[in-house]
Amino acid sequence: MSDSNANQQKRILIIENPHSGGGEGDISTVVSALTERGFNIEHKTPESPEEARRFVENETDADFIAVAGGDGTLSTLLPSLIEKEIPLIVLPRGTANDFARGLNLPVDPETAISAVEDGEIRAVDVGYANGHPFLNAASIGMSAEVTERQTKERKRQFGAISYAISAWEARRDIRHFKVRLEGKGESRTVQDCIQLLVGNGPHYGGGMTVREGASLQDGHLNISIVRAKSPWTMATA
């Protein structure tokens, strides 16, 4: 265990999304344990994305910024976190936690505390789409329709299964489109698409796989294209 006197020199700003994971879960154990170990903790529970971003943007002297929330919370704060260049601690509290799972980050409080105290800082890749950064994936089509249907109430009631329910509903409204890919002097056109996804890591959308073996640290983006074949394909792609 690290020397608590050394920890006293380290300040952690914890931003907790009280609505993540359907509003269930509690990080008070983590906050208390880190405080007991000598860390200087400032714990914020913003009620809006705008307020959360302000906490990050106004931060000046934190050694770490910890985000207790899910993928949506991380995505909201990502531009501000990149600008600040302060090491990020992820405390998974969301419905899916695809980013945390992609890095094998600990979910249980005790392991998370040990990781904060004794873990090492790792660099991860960030993708950009139309100038906006993303961690897991950027997409148009099916997955975007699913995201629009993911209400707080649905995620609270059904958890990760809510993604499958939203996918089944989205199949009725999805539009087909054409994709043209260009790179390295070559081009390819794909007709009758219902989803185009550019993945940064292995997972997106509640545990779906972009590509087996993909990593958030390999320096590569992976492209996934889904074409319409049948109602069942559209619901499960």
C-alpha angles and dihedrals in degrees: 000000000000121000109268089215089062090047091056088070090059123084122199123194107204116199111191123191102214090198099054117115091018091303092294126125133057131231095185088106091057093046093049094046094050090048090051089051090058104260118143101237129194109185119197128183105189118195096212139034089243092056091047091053091050091055090056096042093050094048114113112163110026117128090205138014113212119199117200104194144069137283093289092056092049091048091052092052098037100097091049092045092051091050093050095048091207115147112262126226114197118209102185112225104144135105096257108009092197094164093051092046090050089059095038090240117175119261102186115084098237094053091044091055092051091048092053091049101040106014127110129239114251130190118233132194123255122200126209129214118183088343095307120115123232134184107199110016147329118215150161127208125022101013092047089053090050092051091054090057095049101103124179090246093052094049091047092051101040106020115198091353088069089079091061091048092051091047091054090052094045093058090076095059103033117123125214118234143173123251126204118194122196129183143128091017094305134102135197132187123208119194132206097023125169097182139025115186131178109199127201097185139016100277142046140159100027102324103325113144124242093188133337110253095019115143138200087225105046098090093239137112120210125213121216121187122187120197126199114255107144140349090260092052090050092051097048105032 
